[in-house]
mmCIF file of C-alpha atoms in Angstrom:
data_model
loop_
_atom_site.group_PDB
_atom_site.id
_atom_site.type_symbol
_atom_site.label_atom_id
_atom_site.label_comp_id
_atom_site.label_asym_id
_atom_site.label_seq_id
_atom_site.Cartn_x
_atom_site.Cartn_y
_atom_site.Cartn_z
ATOM 1 C CA ILE A 9 55.033 -8.699 -32.610
ATOM 2 C CA LYS A 10 57.373 -8.147 -29.681
ATOM 3 C CA ARG A 11 59.603 -5.122 -29.199
ATOM 4 C CA ASN A 12 61.722 -4.001 -26.275
ATOM 5 C CA ASN A 13 59.013 -1.713 -24.924
ATOM 6 C CA TYR A 14 55.715 -3.002 -26.303
ATOM 7 C CA ILE A 15 53.779 -6.028 -27.559
ATOM 8 C CA LEU A 16 51.427 -5.815 -30.544
ATOM 9 C CA GLU A 17 48.897 -8.631 -30.494
ATOM 10 C CA ASN A 18 45.586 -8.779 -32.392
ATOM 11 C CA ASN A 19 46.011 -5.090 -33.276
ATOM 12 C CA LYS A 20 46.158 -4.229 -29.564
ATOM 13 C CA MET A 21 49.227 -2.541 -28.180
ATOM 14 C CA LYS A 22 50.539 -3.311 -24.697
ATOM 15 C CA LEU A 23 53.403 -1.192 -23.384
ATOM 16 C CA THR A 24 55.848 -2.010 -20.642
ATOM 17 C CA PRO A 25 54.964 0.032 -17.509
ATOM 18 C CA ARG A 26 55.595 3.758 -17.791
ATOM 19 C CA ILE A 27 53.756 6.887 -16.683
ATOM 20 C CA ILE A 28 52.327 9.626 -18.891
ATOM 21 C CA PHE A 29 51.451 13.156 -17.738
ATOM 22 C CA SER A 30 49.426 15.723 -19.675
ATOM 23 C CA SER A 31 49.412 19.464 -19.060
ATOM 24 C CA GLY A 32 47.914 22.594 -20.560
ATOM 25 C CA ILE A 33 45.262 25.190 -19.878
ATOM 26 C CA MET A 34 41.569 24.553 -20.373
ATOM 27 C CA ALA A 35 40.202 23.851 -23.853
ATOM 28 C CA THR A 36 43.549 23.055 -25.473
ATOM 29 C CA GLY A 37 42.342 19.524 -26.247
ATOM 30 C CA LYS A 38 44.411 17.609 -23.714
ATOM 31 C CA THR A 39 41.609 15.517 -22.202
ATOM 32 C CA THR A 40 40.092 14.560 -25.561
ATOM 33 C CA THR A 41 43.505 13.590 -26.921
ATOM 34 C CA MET A 42 44.549 11.682 -23.795
ATOM 35 C CA LYS A 43 41.330 9.646 -23.841
ATOM 36 C CA ASP A 44 42.034 8.756 -27.465
ATOM 37 C CA LEU A 45 45.595 7.801 -26.526
ATOM 38 C CA ALA A 46 44.276 5.615 -23.691
ATOM 39 C CA LYS A 47 42.174 3.684 -26.207
ATOM 40 C CA LYS A 48 45.286 2.961 -28.280
ATOM 41 C CA ILE A 49 47.193 1.459 -25.331
ATOM 42 C CA ASP A 50 45.490 -1.751 -24.246
ATOM 43 C CA ASN A 51 46.992 -1.747 -20.740
ATOM 44 C CA SER A 52 46.545 1.962 -20.015
ATOM 45 C CA LEU A 53 44.796 3.425 -16.978
ATOM 46 C CA TYR A 54 43.311 6.884 -17.468
ATOM 47 C CA LEU A 55 43.316 9.001 -14.286
ATOM 48 C CA ASP A 56 41.579 12.369 -14.574
ATOM 49 C CA ARG A 57 41.818 14.552 -11.457
ATOM 50 C CA ASP A 58 38.406 16.041 -12.221
ATOM 51 C CA ASP A 59 36.876 12.562 -11.825
ATOM 52 C CA ILE A 60 38.650 12.075 -8.504
ATOM 53 C CA ASN A 61 37.436 15.483 -7.353
ATOM 54 C CA GLN A 62 33.844 14.425 -7.926
ATOM 55 C CA GLY A 63 34.142 11.913 -5.102
ATOM 56 C CA ASN A 64 36.123 14.198 -2.825
ATOM 57 C CA LEU A 65 33.535 16.985 -3.003
ATOM 58 C CA TYR A 66 30.974 15.178 -0.859
ATOM 59 C CA ILE A 67 30.473 15.595 2.886
ATOM 60 C CA THR A 68 28.159 13.343 4.866
ATOM 61 C CA PRO A 69 25.569 15.181 6.974
ATOM 62 C CA LYS A 70 25.339 12.262 9.403
ATOM 63 C CA GLN A 71 26.110 13.071 13.007
ATOM 64 C CA MET A 72 29.487 11.602 13.986
ATOM 65 C CA PRO A 73 30.421 10.879 17.615
ATOM 66 C CA GLY A 74 33.009 13.403 18.765
ATOM 67 C CA LEU A 75 32.514 15.728 15.777
ATOM 68 C CA PRO A 76 30.375 18.856 15.419
ATOM 69 C CA SER A 77 27.436 18.872 13.031
ATOM 70 C CA CYS A 78 28.206 19.348 9.333
ATOM 71 C CA GLU A 79 26.814 22.904 9.438
ATOM 72 C CA ASP A 80 29.001 23.817 12.424
ATOM 73 C CA TYR A 81 31.996 22.155 10.799
ATOM 74 C CA VAL A 82 31.872 24.308 7.659
ATOM 75 C CA LYS A 83 30.306 27.535 8.896
ATOM 76 C CA ASN A 84 33.667 29.351 9.042
ATOM 77 C CA ALA A 85 34.720 28.082 5.619
ATOM 78 C CA GLY A 86 32.253 30.277 3.749
ATOM 79 C CA LEU A 87 30.542 27.284 2.149
ATOM 80 C CA LEU A 88 26.995 28.041 3.208
ATOM 81 C CA PRO A 89 24.785 29.046 1.517
ATOM 82 C CA ASP A 90 26.521 29.591 -1.824
ATOM 83 C CA HIS A 91 28.989 26.692 -2.095
ATOM 84 C CA MET A 92 27.093 23.652 -0.802
ATOM 85 C CA LYS A 93 23.900 21.871 -1.742
ATOM 86 C CA ILE A 94 22.167 18.669 -0.667
ATOM 87 C CA VAL A 95 22.205 15.942 -3.327
ATOM 88 C CA LYS A 96 21.146 12.303 -3.401
ATOM 89 C CA THR A 97 23.853 9.629 -3.607
ATOM 90 C CA ALA A 98 24.075 5.852 -3.252
ATOM 91 C CA PHE A 99 24.818 6.533 0.419
ATOM 92 C CA GLY A 100 21.785 8.744 0.944
ATOM 93 C CA GLU A 101 21.632 12.534 0.999
ATOM 94 C CA MET A 102 25.005 14.293 1.237
ATOM 95 C CA TRP A 103 26.333 17.811 0.988
ATOM 96 C CA LYS A 104 28.178 18.509 -2.276
ATOM 97 C CA VAL A 105 30.779 21.293 -2.262
ATOM 98 C CA ASP A 106 31.635 23.237 -5.414
ATOM 99 C CA PRO A 107 35.399 23.633 -5.996
ATOM 100 C CA HIS A 108 35.641 27.413 -5.801
ATOM 101 C CA ASN A 109 36.535 28.195 -2.204
ATOM 102 C CA ALA A 110 39.226 27.898 0.449
ATOM 103 C CA PHE A 111 37.719 24.645 1.763
ATOM 104 C CA TYR A 112 38.451 23.031 -1.599
ATOM 105 C CA SER A 113 42.027 24.355 -1.585
ATOM 106 C CA ARG A 114 42.699 22.980 1.883
ATOM 107 C CA HIS A 115 40.892 19.640 1.820
ATOM 108 C CA ILE A 116 40.636 18.513 -1.791
ATOM 109 C CA ARG A 117 42.880 20.096 -4.455
ATOM 110 C CA ASP A 118 46.324 18.696 -3.670
ATOM 111 C CA GLN A 119 44.874 15.564 -2.090
ATOM 112 C CA SER A 120 43.435 14.680 -5.497
ATOM 113 C CA TYR A 121 46.935 14.674 -6.982
ATOM 114 C CA LEU A 122 48.091 12.399 -4.164
ATOM 115 C CA ILE A 123 45.265 9.969 -4.950
ATOM 116 C CA GLN A 124 46.337 9.983 -8.604
ATOM 117 C CA MET A 125 49.901 9.186 -7.528
ATOM 118 C CA HIS A 126 48.856 6.302 -5.284
ATOM 119 C CA LEU A 127 46.627 4.806 -7.979
ATOM 120 C CA ALA A 128 49.366 5.229 -10.576
ATOM 121 C CA LYS A 129 51.938 3.523 -8.343
ATOM 122 C CA THR A 130 49.699 0.510 -7.697
ATOM 123 C CA ASN A 131 48.868 0.103 -11.370
ATOM 124 C CA LEU A 132 52.474 0.489 -12.504
ATOM 125 C CA GLN A 133 53.260 -2.451 -10.248
ATOM 126 C CA CYS A 134 50.425 -4.350 -11.948
ATOM 127 C CA GLY A 135 51.928 -3.777 -15.399
ATOM 128 C CA LYS A 136 49.708 -0.836 -16.390
ATOM 129 C CA VAL A 137 50.473 2.473 -18.088
ATOM 130 C CA PRO A 138 48.893 5.259 -15.986
ATOM 131 C CA ILE A 139 47.880 8.420 -17.833
ATOM 132 C CA ILE A 140 47.639 11.334 -15.395
ATOM 133 C CA ASP A 141 45.489 14.094 -16.833
ATOM 134 C CA CYS A 142 44.956 17.677 -15.630
ATOM 135 C CA ILE A 143 48.406 18.898 -14.606
ATOM 136 C CA THR A 144 47.872 22.657 -14.233
ATOM 137 C CA MET A 145 50.174 25.625 -14.758
ATOM 138 C CA ARG A 146 50.697 25.889 -11.014
ATOM 139 C CA GLN A 147 52.381 22.474 -10.830
ATOM 140 C CA ILE A 148 54.736 23.416 -13.671
ATOM 141 C CA GLN A 149 55.525 26.897 -12.398
ATOM 142 C CA ASP A 150 56.206 25.991 -8.760
ATOM 143 C CA ASN A 151 58.146 22.795 -9.579
ATOM 144 C CA THR A 152 55.523 20.498 -8.035
ATOM 145 C CA LEU A 153 55.369 18.422 -11.215
ATOM 146 C CA GLN A 154 59.102 17.749 -11.014
ATOM 147 C CA LYS A 155 58.698 16.631 -7.409
ATOM 148 C CA ILE A 156 55.917 14.285 -8.490
ATOM 149 C CA MET A 157 58.083 12.841 -11.254
ATOM 150 C CA ASP A 158 61.030 12.426 -8.859
ATOM 151 C CA SER A 159 58.862 10.740 -6.237
ATOM 152 C CA GLU A 160 59.906 7.312 -5.053
ATOM 153 C CA PHE A 161 56.475 6.194 -6.259
ATOM 154 C CA PHE A 162 57.728 6.333 -9.841
ATOM 155 C CA SER A 163 61.407 5.498 -9.383
ATOM 156 C CA GLY A 164 62.699 3.324 -12.190
ATOM 157 C CA TYR A 165 59.769 3.914 -14.556
ATOM 158 C CA PRO A 166 60.001 5.960 -17.782
ATOM 159 C CA LYS A 167 58.093 9.240 -17.544
ATOM 160 C CA TYR A 168 56.584 11.281 -20.367
ATOM 161 C CA LEU A 169 55.094 14.779 -20.290
ATOM 162 C CA ILE A 170 52.790 15.925 -23.100
ATOM 163 C CA HIS A 171 51.902 19.634 -23.091
ATOM 164 C CA PHE A 172 48.967 20.965 -25.100
ATOM 165 C CA ILE A 173 48.444 24.322 -26.775
ATOM 166 C CA CYS A 174 46.168 25.653 -29.491
ATOM 167 C CA ASP A 175 45.390 28.851 -31.367
ATOM 168 C CA GLU A 176 44.269 31.570 -28.924
ATOM 169 C CA LYS A 177 41.113 32.481 -30.851
ATOM 170 C CA GLU A 178 40.116 28.849 -31.198
ATOM 171 C CA CYS A 179 40.810 28.233 -27.515
ATOM 172 C CA TYR A 180 38.581 31.170 -26.544
ATOM 173 C CA GLU A 181 35.783 29.899 -28.781
ATOM 174 C CA ARG A 182 36.075 26.423 -27.250
ATOM 175 C CA VAL A 183 35.925 27.803 -23.701
ATOM 176 C CA LEU A 184 32.962 30.007 -24.572
ATOM 177 C CA ALA A 185 31.050 27.187 -26.249
ATOM 178 C CA ARG A 186 31.717 24.830 -23.366
ATOM 179 C CA SER A 187 30.636 27.344 -20.740
ATOM 180 C CA GLN A 188 27.327 27.868 -22.547
ATOM 181 C CA VAL A 189 26.309 24.215 -22.317
ATOM 182 C CA ASP A 190 28.163 23.024 -19.199
ATOM 183 C CA GLU A 191 27.368 24.810 -15.931
ATOM 184 C CA VAL A 192 30.288 23.195 -14.111
ATOM 185 C CA ALA A 193 32.698 24.335 -16.813
ATOM 186 C CA ARG A 194 31.240 27.847 -16.729
ATOM 187 C CA LYS A 195 31.632 28.132 -12.963
ATOM 188 C CA ARG A 196 35.154 26.737 -13.185
ATOM 189 C CA VAL A 197 36.142 29.604 -15.485
ATOM 190 C CA ASP A 198 34.003 32.398 -14.067
ATOM 191 C CA LEU A 199 35.104 31.840 -10.490
ATOM 192 C CA ILE A 200 38.847 31.611 -11.074
ATOM 193 C CA LYS A 201 40.077 34.159 -8.576
ATOM 194 C CA SER A 202 42.496 36.972 -9.318
ATOM 195 C CA PRO A 203 43.103 40.194 -7.363
ATOM 196 C CA SER A 204 43.788 42.048 -10.621
ATOM 197 C CA ARG A 205 40.648 40.963 -12.484
ATOM 198 C CA ILE A 206 36.938 41.303 -11.860
ATOM 199 C CA ALA A 207 35.620 40.129 -15.242
ATOM 200 C CA SER A 208 35.364 36.521 -16.326
ATOM 201 C CA PRO A 209 38.021 35.351 -18.829
ATOM 202 C CA THR A 210 35.118 34.515 -21.154
ATOM 203 C CA SER A 211 33.667 38.047 -21.058
ATOM 204 C CA SER A 212 35.658 39.134 -24.138
ATOM 205 C CA PRO A 213 38.577 38.062 -26.333
ATOM 206 C CA GLU A 214 40.636 40.803 -24.661
ATOM 207 C CA ALA A 215 39.882 39.449 -21.175
ATOM 208 C CA PHE A 216 40.778 35.950 -22.322
ATOM 209 C CA HIS A 217 44.054 37.177 -23.854
ATOM 210 C CA LYS A 218 45.003 38.829 -20.573
ATOM 211 C CA PHE A 219 44.090 35.670 -18.699
ATOM 212 C CA ILE A 220 46.291 33.362 -20.802
ATOM 213 C CA THR A 221 49.228 35.761 -20.940
ATOM 214 C CA GLU A 222 49.303 37.093 -17.370
ATOM 215 C CA GLU A 223 47.572 34.480 -15.205
ATOM 216 C CA GLN A 224 47.695 31.087 -16.883
ATOM 217 C CA PRO A 225 50.147 31.267 -19.790
ATOM 218 C CA MET A 226 49.543 28.709 -22.478
ATOM 219 C CA LEU A 227 53.305 28.153 -22.617
ATOM 220 C CA PRO A 228 54.778 28.821 -19.156
ATOM 221 C CA LYS A 229 58.462 29.679 -19.281
ATOM 222 C CA GLU A 230 59.182 26.936 -16.709
ATOM 223 C CA LEU A 231 58.129 24.305 -19.252
ATOM 224 C CA LYS A 232 61.625 24.515 -20.729
ATOM 225 C CA ASN A 233 62.886 22.711 -17.610
ATOM 226 C CA TYR A 234 60.968 19.589 -18.589
ATOM 227 C CA LYS A 235 61.559 17.119 -21.357
ATOM 228 C CA HIS A 236 58.199 17.082 -23.129
ATOM 229 C CA LEU A 237 56.210 16.735 -26.325
ATOM 230 C CA LEU A 238 54.410 19.891 -27.431
ATOM 231 C CA VAL A 239 51.071 19.210 -29.147
ATOM 232 C CA ASN A 240 49.133 21.923 -30.978
ATOM 233 C CA THR A 241 45.556 20.706 -31.456
ATOM 234 C CA SER A 242 44.794 23.536 -33.877
ATOM 235 C CA GLU A 243 47.254 22.119 -36.392
ATOM 236 C CA LYS A 244 46.055 18.485 -36.434
ATOM 237 C CA ASN A 245 42.880 16.586 -35.661
ATOM 238 C CA ILE A 246 42.564 14.616 -32.424
ATOM 239 C CA GLU A 247 43.356 11.274 -34.065
ATOM 240 C CA ARG A 248 46.625 12.596 -35.499
ATOM 241 C CA CYS A 249 47.521 14.265 -32.198
ATOM 242 C CA ALA A 250 46.915 10.993 -30.342
ATOM 243 C CA ILE A 251 49.134 9.118 -32.811
ATOM 244 C CA ASP A 252 51.903 11.680 -32.280
ATOM 245 C CA CYS A 253 51.536 11.158 -28.516
ATOM 246 C CA LEU A 254 51.722 7.385 -28.939
ATOM 247 C CA GLN A 255 54.880 7.630 -31.026
ATOM 248 C CA TYR A 256 56.414 9.860 -28.336
ATOM 249 C CA VAL A 257 55.706 7.463 -25.453
ATOM 250 C CA LEU A 258 57.074 4.541 -27.472
ATOM 251 C CA ARG A 259 60.561 6.045 -27.405
#
């Protein structure tokens, strides 16, 4: 079956090239839904910034001609001893940095978005449908997302933004449950910095409410500046949410 914007063949759907962005705070179900959506689009390419970060967080301890030692290089960044550890990799032992410090903000955070953009551009040209996951509130609030969408990388391609929300109580319970079994997720929440807060957002429902209303609003007011699909994962199961997303990107 051929349509103007997709081909359905052997129950597999191939879309003409377009780019899909997802946004929303933690535990609203965006990653789970986007992975399900990726499975429904045969020529999709799922790009999660957290995956890209995993590669960017490594520093080789090998001595490089013309460069100081690794320890000297990072000693003023506050990484040692609390934010670095030696781990084994396919390339031998390397330092791994955790993403909760100024070094991460300078060398990794925004660079990860740029890597997503470059990969998306290449795959659009190859007939793929890139799905860019993990757009944060900051990119919506400071207009960075609009600049990404307007980039010459994506000129001429349809663009879709899907924003995720869920019930506040359910979101808190999801964050709490995740932090209890996933150390990385716990550190990601516990170490979110704020000059007005000393307690973790997971310390109580009240602390979480303050966090999602004052620091990372579930529905930032700037979202109104973007054409988007709003998905509430408390109202429908993941399969239904993914179908709604697919219907949206078929427009």
